[in-house]
Coordinates of C-alpha atoms in Angstrom, one line a residue:
Chain A
M1 CA 29.2 97.2 158.3
K2 CA 29.7 97.1 154.6
R3 CA 27.6 97.0 151.5
I4 CA 28.1 94.1 149.0
M5 CA 26.9 94.0 145.4
L6 CA 26.0 90.8 143.7
L7 CA 25.9 90.3 140.0
T8 CA 23.3 87.6 139.5
A9 CA 22.3 85.3 136.7
Y10 CA 19.2 83.1 136.8
D11 CA 16.9 80.9 134.7
G12 CA 13.6 82.5 135.6
T13 CA 11.5 79.5 134.6
Q14 CA 11.0 78.2 138.2
Y15 CA 10.8 81.6 139.9
H16 CA 7.8 83.8 140.6
G17 CA 9.9 86.8 139.6
F18 CA 12.6 88.6 141.6
Q19 CA 10.6 90.3 144.3
V20 CA 9.8 88.4 147.6
Q21 CA 6.2 87.0 147.8
P22 CA 4.8 84.9 150.6
N23 CA 4.9 81.2 150.0
L24 CA 6.3 81.6 146.4
R25 CA 9.8 80.8 145.2
T26 CA 11.4 84.1 144.2
V27 CA 15.0 85.1 143.4
E28 CA 15.0 87.6 146.3
G29 CA 13.6 85.0 148.6
V30 CA 16.2 82.4 147.7
L31 CA 19.0 85.0 148.0
N32 CA 17.8 86.3 151.4
Q33 CA 17.5 82.8 152.8
T34 CA 20.8 81.5 151.4
L35 CA 22.7 84.6 152.4
S36 CA 21.2 84.6 155.9
E37 CA 22.3 80.9 156.4
L38 CA 25.8 81.6 155.0
L39 CA 26.5 84.7 156.9
K40 CA 24.5 83.8 160.1
E41 CA 22.8 87.2 160.2
E42 CA 19.5 88.3 158.8
I43 CA 20.0 89.5 155.2
I44 CA 17.5 91.3 153.0
V45 CA 18.8 92.2 149.6
I46 CA 17.7 95.1 147.4
G47 CA 17.4 94.3 143.8
A48 CA 18.1 96.6 140.8
S49 CA 15.4 95.1 138.6
R50 CA 12.3 93.3 139.9
T51 CA 12.0 91.0 136.9
D52 CA 8.7 89.3 136.4
T53 CA 7.7 85.6 136.7
G54 CA 9.6 83.6 134.0
V55 CA 11.9 86.4 133.0
H56 CA 15.6 85.5 133.0
A57 CA 18.8 87.4 133.9
E58 CA 22.4 87.3 133.0
G59 CA 23.3 90.4 134.9
N60 CA 20.8 91.6 137.5
V61 CA 22.2 93.4 140.5
A62 CA 21.4 93.1 144.2
V63 CA 23.0 94.7 147.2
F64 CA 22.9 93.9 151.0
D65 CA 24.6 95.0 154.2
T66 CA 26.6 92.7 156.3
E67 CA 29.1 92.5 159.2
T68 CA 30.8 89.4 157.8
K69 CA 34.5 89.0 157.7
I70 CA 34.4 86.9 154.5
P71 CA 36.3 89.0 151.8
P72 CA 33.7 90.6 149.5
E73 CA 35.0 88.9 146.4
K74 CA 34.8 85.4 148.1
I75 CA 31.1 85.7 148.9
A76 CA 30.1 84.7 145.3
L77 CA 32.0 81.5 145.6
A78 CA 30.6 80.6 149.0
L79 CA 27.1 81.5 147.9
N80 CA 27.3 79.5 144.7
Q81 CA 28.0 76.3 146.6
R82 CA 24.7 76.7 148.4
L83 CA 22.5 78.1 145.7
P84 CA 20.3 76.0 143.4
E85 CA 21.7 75.5 139.9
D86 CA 19.2 77.9 138.3
L87 CA 20.6 80.9 140.2
V88 CA 24.3 81.8 140.0
I89 CA 26.3 84.7 141.4
Q90 CA 28.7 86.0 138.7
K91 CA 30.6 88.3 141.0
S92 CA 30.5 89.9 144.5
I93 CA 32.2 93.3 145.3
E94 CA 32.0 95.9 148.0
V95 CA 30.3 99.1 147.0
P96 CA 29.9 102.5 148.9
I97 CA 27.5 102.1 151.8
N98 CA 25.1 104.6 150.3
F99 CA 24.9 102.9 146.9
H100 CA 21.3 102.0 146.0
P101 CA 20.8 99.9 142.9
R102 CA 17.5 101.4 142.0
H103 CA 18.2 105.1 142.9
T104 CA 21.4 105.4 141.0
N105 CA 21.5 106.3 137.3
C106 CA 22.1 103.3 135.1
R107 CA 21.6 101.9 131.6
K108 CA 19.9 98.5 131.3
T109 CA 20.2 96.1 128.4
Y110 CA 17.5 93.5 127.7
E111 CA 17.4 90.9 125.0
Y112 CA 14.2 89.3 123.7
R113 CA 14.7 86.1 121.8
I114 CA 12.2 84.6 119.3
Y115 CA 12.6 81.1 117.8
N116 CA 11.1 81.7 114.3
H117 CA 10.6 78.3 112.7
V118 CA 7.8 76.0 111.6
V119 CA 8.2 73.7 114.6
P120 CA 9.5 74.4 118.1
N121 CA 13.1 73.6 119.2
P122 CA 13.0 71.6 122.4
L123 CA 16.5 72.8 123.5
L124 CA 15.3 76.5 123.3
R125 CA 11.8 76.0 124.8
R126 CA 12.6 77.7 128.2
D127 CA 14.3 80.9 127.0
T128 CA 12.9 81.7 123.6
Y129 CA 9.4 82.6 122.3
F130 CA 8.4 80.1 119.6
Y131 CA 6.7 82.0 116.8
Y132 CA 6.0 80.0 113.6
R133 CA 4.9 82.7 111.2
P134 CA 7.8 84.1 109.2
L135 CA 9.0 87.4 110.5
D136 CA 10.3 90.2 108.3
V137 CA 13.4 91.3 110.3
S138 CA 14.3 94.3 108.1
A139 CA 10.7 95.7 108.6
M140 CA 11.1 95.1 112.3
Q141 CA 14.4 96.9 112.4
E142 CA 13.0 99.8 110.5
A143 CA 10.1 100.0 113.0
A144 CA 12.5 99.8 115.9
S145 CA 14.4 102.8 114.7
F146 CA 11.3 105.0 115.5
L147 CA 11.5 104.0 119.2
V148 CA 15.1 105.2 119.7
G149 CA 15.5 108.4 121.6
T150 CA 13.8 110.2 124.6
K151 CA 10.0 109.8 124.3
D152 CA 6.8 109.2 126.2
F153 CA 6.4 105.4 126.1
S154 CA 2.8 105.3 127.6
S155 CA 1.7 103.2 124.7
F156 CA 4.3 100.6 125.7
C157 CA 3.5 100.4 129.4
A158 CA 1.1 97.9 131.0
A159 CA -2.3 99.4 131.6
G160 CA -2.9 100.4 135.3
T161 CA 0.8 101.1 136.1
Q162 CA 1.0 103.9 138.7
V163 CA 4.1 105.6 137.4
V164 CA 3.3 109.2 136.4
D165 CA 6.3 110.1 134.2
K166 CA 6.4 107.7 131.3
V167 CA 9.2 109.5 129.5
R168 CA 12.2 107.2 129.0
T169 CA 15.3 107.1 126.7
I170 CA 16.1 104.2 124.5
D171 CA 19.7 104.4 123.4
C172 CA 19.9 101.4 121.2
L173 CA 17.4 99.0 119.7
E174 CA 18.5 96.3 117.3
V175 CA 16.7 93.4 115.7
K176 CA 18.9 90.7 114.2
R177 CA 18.3 87.3 112.7
K178 CA 20.8 84.4 112.9
G179 CA 19.3 81.3 111.3
D180 CA 16.0 80.6 113.1
L181 CA 16.8 82.8 116.0
I182 CA 15.7 86.5 116.1
T183 CA 17.1 88.7 118.9
I184 CA 15.8 92.1 119.9
Q185 CA 18.4 93.9 121.9
I186 CA 17.4 97.1 123.7
T187 CA 19.4 99.5 125.9
G188 CA 17.9 102.4 127.9
N189 CA 18.0 104.4 131.1
G190 CA 14.9 102.7 132.6
F191 CA 11.9 100.7 131.4
L192 CA 8.2 100.9 132.2
Y193 CA 6.3 97.9 133.3
N194 CA 6.3 95.3 130.5
M195 CA 7.8 97.8 128.1
V196 CA 10.3 95.5 126.4
R197 CA 7.6 92.7 126.0
I198 CA 5.1 95.2 124.6
I199 CA 7.7 96.6 122.2
T200 CA 8.4 93.1 121.1
G201 CA 4.8 92.2 120.6
T202 CA 4.4 95.4 118.5
L203 CA 7.5 94.6 116.4
I204 CA 6.1 91.1 115.7
L205 CA 3.0 92.8 114.2
V206 CA 5.3 94.6 111.9
G207 CA 7.2 91.4 111.2
I208 CA 4.0 89.7 109.9
H209 CA 3.0 92.9 108.0
T210 CA -0.2 93.5 110.1
I211 CA 1.1 97.0 110.5
I212 CA 3.9 98.9 108.7
P213 CA 7.1 100.4 110.3
E214 CA 5.8 104.0 110.0
D215 CA 2.8 103.0 112.2
M216 CA 5.2 103.1 115.1
K217 CA 5.0 106.9 115.0
K218 CA 1.2 107.0 115.4
I219 CA 1.4 104.3 118.2
I220 CA 4.0 106.4 120.1
Q221 CA 2.1 109.6 119.7
A222 CA -1.2 108.1 120.9
E223 CA 0.2 107.5 124.4
D224 CA -2.3 104.7 124.7
R225 CA -1.5 101.1 125.6
K226 CA -4.4 99.9 123.3
M227 CA -2.6 101.1 120.2
A228 CA 0.4 98.9 120.6
G229 CA 0.7 95.1 120.1
P230 CA 0.3 92.3 122.6
T231 CA 2.7 91.7 125.5
A232 CA 5.1 89.0 124.3
P233 CA 5.6 86.0 126.7
A234 CA 8.0 86.4 129.7
K235 CA 10.2 83.4 128.8
G236 CA 11.8 85.1 125.8
L237 CA 13.2 88.0 127.9
V238 CA 16.7 88.2 129.5
L239 CA 18.0 91.1 131.5
K240 CA 21.5 91.1 130.0
K241 CA 23.3 93.8 132.0
I242 CA 23.1 96.9 134.1
Q243 CA 25.7 99.6 133.8
Y244 CA 26.0 102.2 136.5
E245 CA 27.5 105.6 135.8
E246 CA 29.7 105.6 138.9
A247 CA 33.1 104.7 137.5
E248 CA 34.2 102.8 140.6
L249 CA 31.7 100.0 140.1
S250 CA 33.1 97.4 137.9
L251 CA 30.1 95.2 136.9
E252 CA 31.4 93.4 133.9
K253 CA 31.6 89.7 134.2
S254 CA 35.1 88.5 134.6
H255 CA 36.1 86.9 131.3
L256 CA 38.7 84.2 131.0
Chain B
M1 CA 1.8 49.5 104.1
K2 CA 4.2 52.4 103.9
R3 CA 7.4 53.4 105.7
I4 CA 7.5 56.9 107.3
M5 CA 10.7 58.7 108.3
L6 CA 10.6 61.1 111.3
L7 CA 13.1 63.9 111.8
T8 CA 13.3 64.2 115.6
A9 CA 14.6 66.9 118.0
Y10 CA 14.8 66.4 121.7
D11 CA 16.2 67.8 124.9
G12 CA 17.9 64.6 126.2
T13 CA 18.0 65.8 129.9
Q14 CA 15.0 63.7 131.0
Y15 CA 15.5 60.7 128.7
H16 CA 17.5 57.5 129.4
G17 CA 18.8 57.7 125.9
F18 CA 17.1 56.8 122.6
Q19 CA 16.8 53.1 122.8
V20 CA 13.9 51.4 124.6
Q21 CA 14.6 50.2 128.1
P22 CA 12.1 48.5 130.5
N23 CA 10.6 51.0 133.0
L24 CA 12.8 53.9 131.9
R25 CA 11.7 57.0 129.9
T26 CA 13.4 56.8 126.5
V27 CA 12.9 58.6 123.2
E28 CA 12.0 55.4 121.4
G29 CA 9.6 54.4 124.1
V30 CA 7.8 57.7 124.0
L31 CA 7.7 57.6 120.2
N32 CA 6.4 54.0 120.1
Q33 CA 3.7 54.7 122.7
T34 CA 2.5 58.0 121.2
L35 CA 2.5 56.7 117.6
S36 CA 0.6 53.6 118.6
E37 CA -2.0 55.7 120.3
L38 CA -2.3 58.1 117.4
L39 CA -2.4 55.5 114.6
K40 CA -4.3 52.8 116.6
E41 CA -1.9 50.1 115.5
E42 CA 1.3 48.8 117.3
I43 CA 4.2 50.9 116.1
I44 CA 7.9 50.1 116.8
V45 CA 10.3 52.7 115.4
I46 CA 13.8 52.1 114.2
G47 CA 16.2 54.9 115.1
A48 CA 19.3 56.0 113.1
S49 CA 21.3 56.9 116.1
R50 CA 20.9 55.4 119.6
T51 CA 22.0 58.5 121.5
D52 CA 23.0 58.0 125.2
T53 CA 21.3 59.2 128.3
G54 CA 21.4 63.0 128.4
V55 CA 22.5 63.5 124.8
H56 CA 20.4 65.9 122.8
A57 CA 19.3 65.9 119.1
E58 CA 18.2 68.4 116.6
G59 CA 18.1 65.9 113.7
N60 CA 17.9 62.3 114.7
V61 CA 16.0 60.0 112.3
A62 CA 13.5 57.3 113.0
V63 CA 11.4 55.2 110.7
F64 CA 8.3 53.0 111.2
D65 CA 5.8 51.1 109.0
T66 CA 2.1 51.9 109.1
E67 CA -1.2 51.3 107.4
T68 CA -2.5 54.8 108.3
K69 CA -4.4 57.0 105.8
I70 CA -3.0 60.2 107.4
P71 CA -0.9 61.8 104.7
P72 CA 2.8 61.3 105.6
E73 CA 3.7 64.9 106.0
K74 CA 0.7 65.5 108.4
I75 CA 1.9 62.9 110.8
A76 CA 4.5 65.3 112.3
L77 CA 1.8 67.8 113.2
A78 CA -0.5 65.2 114.7
L79 CA 2.3 63.7 116.7
N80 CA 3.6 67.0 118.0
Q81 CA 0.1 67.7 119.5
R82 CA 0.6 64.6 121.7
L83 CA 4.3 64.6 122.4
P84 CA 5.8 66.1 125.6
E85 CA 7.5 69.5 125.0
D86 CA 11.0 68.0 125.2
L87 CA 10.5 65.9 122.0
V88 CA 9.5 67.5 118.7
I89 CA 9.1 66.0 115.2
Q90 CA 10.6 68.4 112.7
K91 CA 9.3 66.7 109.7
S92 CA 7.6 63.4 108.5
I93 CA 8.0 62.0 105.0
E94 CA 7.4 58.7 103.2
V95 CA 10.6 56.7 102.3
P96 CA 11.1 53.6 100.3
I97 CA 9.8 50.5 102.1
N98 CA 13.3 49.0 102.3
F99 CA 15.0 52.1 103.7
H100 CA 16.8 51.3 106.9
P101 CA 18.2 54.3 108.8
R102 CA 21.2 52.4 110.2
H103 CA 22.1 50.2 107.2
T104 CA 22.2 53.1 104.7
N105 CA 25.3 55.1 104.1
C106 CA 25.1 58.5 105.8
R107 CA 27.1 61.3 107.3
K108 CA 26.4 62.5 110.8
T109 CA 27.2 65.8 112.3
Y110 CA 27.5 66.2 116.0
E111 CA 28.2 69.4 118.0
Y112 CA 29.8 69.5 121.5
R113 CA 29.3 72.7 123.4
I114 CA 31.5 73.9 126.3
Y115 CA 30.6 76.9 128.4
N116 CA 34.1 78.2 129.2
H117 CA 33.8 80.8 132.0
V118 CA 34.7 81.3 135.6
V119 CA 31.1 80.7 136.8
P120 CA 28.3 78.6 135.3
N121 CA 25.5 80.1 133.1
P122 CA 22.2 78.9 134.5
L123 CA 20.5 79.3 131.1
L124 CA 23.0 77.0 129.5
R125 CA 23.2 74.4 132.3
R126 CA 21.3 71.6 130.4
D127 CA 23.0 71.7 127.1
T128 CA 26.6 72.8 127.6
Y129 CA 29.5 71.4 129.6
F130 CA 30.6 74.0 132.1
Y131 CA 34.4 74.1 132.2
Y132 CA 36.1 76.9 134.2
R133 CA 39.8 76.6 133.2
P134 CA 40.6 78.8 130.2
L135 CA 40.8 76.7 127.0
D136 CA 43.3 77.5 124.2
V137 CA 41.0 77.1 121.2
S138 CA 43.7 77.5 118.6
A139 CA 45.7 74.6 120.1
M140 CA 42.5 72.6 120.2
Q141 CA 41.9 73.3 116.5
E142 CA 45.4 72.3 115.6
A143 CA 45.0 69.1 117.6
A144 CA 41.7 68.4 115.9
S145 CA 43.3 68.6 112.4
F146 CA 45.2 65.3 113.1
L147 CA 41.9 63.5 113.5
V148 CA 40.5 64.4 110.1
G149 CA 40.6 61.6 107.5
T150 CA 40.1 57.8 107.5
K151 CA 41.8 56.2 110.5
D152 CA 41.5 53.6 113.2
F153 CA 39.8 55.4 116.1
S154 CA 40.3 52.6 118.7
S155 CA 41.8 55.1 121.1
F156 CA 38.6 57.1 121.0
C157 CA 36.2 54.3 121.5
A158 CA 34.7 53.3 125.0
A159 CA 36.6 50.3 126.4
G160 CA 34.7 47.0 126.0
T161 CA 32.9 47.9 122.8
Q162 CA 32.2 44.8 120.7
V163 CA 32.7 46.5 117.3
V164 CA 35.6 44.9 115.4
D165 CA 36.3 47.4 112.7
K166 CA 37.2 50.7 114.3
V167 CA 38.2 52.5 111.2
R168 CA 36.0 55.5 110.6
T169 CA 36.2 58.7 108.5
I170 CA 36.0 62.2 109.9
D171 CA 35.3 64.6 107.1
C172 CA 35.3 67.8 109.1
L173 CA 36.2 68.8 112.7
E174 CA 36.1 72.4 113.8
V175 CA 36.7 74.1 117.1
K176 CA 35.4 77.6 117.5
R177 CA 35.0 80.1 120.3
K178 CA 32.3 82.8 120.4
G179 CA 32.5 84.7 123.6
D180 CA 32.3 82.1 126.5
L181 CA 30.9 79.4 124.3
I182 CA 33.2 76.9 122.5
T183 CA 31.7 74.6 119.9
I184 CA 33.3 71.5 118.5
Q185 CA 31.6 70.4 115.3
I186 CA 32.4 67.0 113.8
T187 CA 31.1 65.3 110.7
G188 CA 31.8 61.8 109.7
N189 CA 30.5 58.6 108.2
G190 CA 29.9 56.8 111.5
F191 CA 31.0 57.1 115.1
L192 CA 32.2 54.6 117.6
Y193 CA 30.7 54.4 121.1
N194 CA 31.4 57.6 123.0
M195 CA 33.8 58.7 120.2
V196 CA 32.8 62.4 120.1
R197 CA 32.8 62.7 123.9
I198 CA 36.3 61.1 124.1
I199 CA 37.6 63.3 121.3
T200 CA 36.2 66.3 123.2
G201 CA 37.8 65.2 126.5
T202 CA 41.1 64.8 124.7
L203 CA 40.9 68.2 123.0
I204 CA 40.2 69.7 126.4
L205 CA 43.5 68.3 127.6
V206 CA 45.1 70.1 124.7
G207 CA 43.2 73.3 125.6
I208 CA 44.6 73.4 129.1
H209 CA 48.1 72.5 127.8
T210 CA 48.3 69.1 129.6
I211 CA 49.3 67.6 126.2
I212 CA 50.3 69.3 122.9
P213 CA 48.5 69.2 119.6
E214 CA 51.2 66.8 118.1
D215 CA 50.4 64.3 120.8
M216 CA 47.2 63.4 118.9
K217 CA 49.4 61.5 116.4
K218 CA 50.7 59.2 119.1
I219 CA 47.3 58.8 120.7
I220 CA 45.8 57.7 117.4
Q221 CA 48.7 55.4 116.6
A222 CA 48.4 53.7 120.0
E223 CA 44.9 52.3 119.2
D224 CA 44.4 52.3 123.0
R225 CA 41.6 53.9 124.8
K226 CA 43.8 54.6 127.8
M227 CA 46.0 57.0 125.8
A228 CA 43.1 59.4 125.1
G229 CA 41.5 61.9 127.5
P230 CA 38.4 61.4 129.6
T231 CA 34.9 61.1 128.2
A232 CA 33.3 64.5 128.3
P233 CA 29.8 64.7 129.9
A234 CA 26.7 63.7 127.8
K235 CA 24.9 67.0 128.3
G236 CA 27.2 69.0 126.0
L237 CA 26.5 66.8 123.0
V238 CA 23.9 67.4 120.3
L239 CA 23.3 65.2 117.2
K240 CA 22.8 68.0 114.7
K241 CA 21.9 66.2 111.5
I242 CA 22.1 63.0 109.5
Q243 CA 22.6 63.2 105.7
Y244 CA 21.8 60.1 103.6
E245 CA 23.4 59.6 100.3
E246 CA 20.1 58.7 98.6
A247 CA 19.1 61.8 96.8
E248 CA 15.4 61.3 97.2
L249 CA 15.5 61.8 100.9
S250 CA 15.1 65.4 101.8
L251 CA 16.0 65.6 105.4
E252 CA 16.8 69.2 105.8
K253 CA 14.6 71.1 108.3
S254 CA 12.1 73.2 106.4
H255 CA 13.2 76.8 106.9
L256 CA 11.0 79.8 106.9

């Protein structure tokens, strides 16, 4: 028996999120079925991040246990030949049998992409949020700086979430414009439900000058979801990568 | 009667090219039908560039004549409310009644995008060509420099094309890598059938060192399609913009 880790990338448009749901197409469901067919044993993967419906990933992680004799690094190739084209395995490696992708300290990096132009771009319609009002990126960047650090992010957590401890650490939060595309990149040690999308929705309010950057302080202090902005749409969000602290896990994509 | 010019952008994945074909979904067909319904008169557009099946555009041009009283610049908005999400009008303006988008001197800019990585990226599968062998971009750039200028491009024209004069001018041809994405940007005063895709296929042969940059000279001089490389797939190609010499035509996208 060995434990295999998969580095997965997917276009979330046609998936009802990562986690298995009866009668719905999910990333986990497709992985379980395809792996079970390939390895001829029943496989149930454990995912690192249960991304929502419509959210994309370039580097989500999943592990599973298997008796297969296929070399760990060859599983990605074999799997990719059977997977649909909107789900690709970047890499497969063996990990310690007790490694759990959700119960191991890690840093996650998400990117939220906004297409900020007067009319939509049909080539970017699946993986950016089209927003036509001009956004003031330097104000957004200033507002973002108030979110960096270890704080209670209750104001940026979907109402009704059962998690008790809403303290998280954001290591890095950058807002950049390149032409009509604005990217919000955020790295932290864990995220509350909808946290990146609520942060984005709030930064957009700053970008259109509905609120000022300093208002972020009050919003954080309130620890109240109603104080923050709306939840930005799922389709603009990509889980870029997950970095585990254990040194032996090499999760970087292989570059050419 | 007035003549209206449309600046169009489309994801070519679901279109059998620009030009009308019976019983097939084409950009021109969708524009004709949607405009005719909107303006309640029979509209037939004339396109500047008859892009092939699967080729995308950010700035193709089409014109049509109409008796409508809708202000020219409002037609884009009204049309976008009726068009499918893979076809968007960037701008609509009135142009001189004798302006013809194919019989007026212009410069066109195309971009070919290659995703050069060991495994495909599902978020880029529709608008990049996935190529897994490492490409030597500096060799490709050196090879590209031989193509710039006014030359007979017979070697880079699909066999069987009826055009007699195959002399064209390439003003600019740049090959750049940013991470795993390679872009080939090419500007010229007109392009032969499949010319950008054959140039790309030939530059890829240089990128994998099957031929050397200096071989481009021999390929050009041969004036023989068989000497050049394969035709790269349509899905990596985007018509970026068309610039007409007439000063009164302001075709730039409106930026925020």
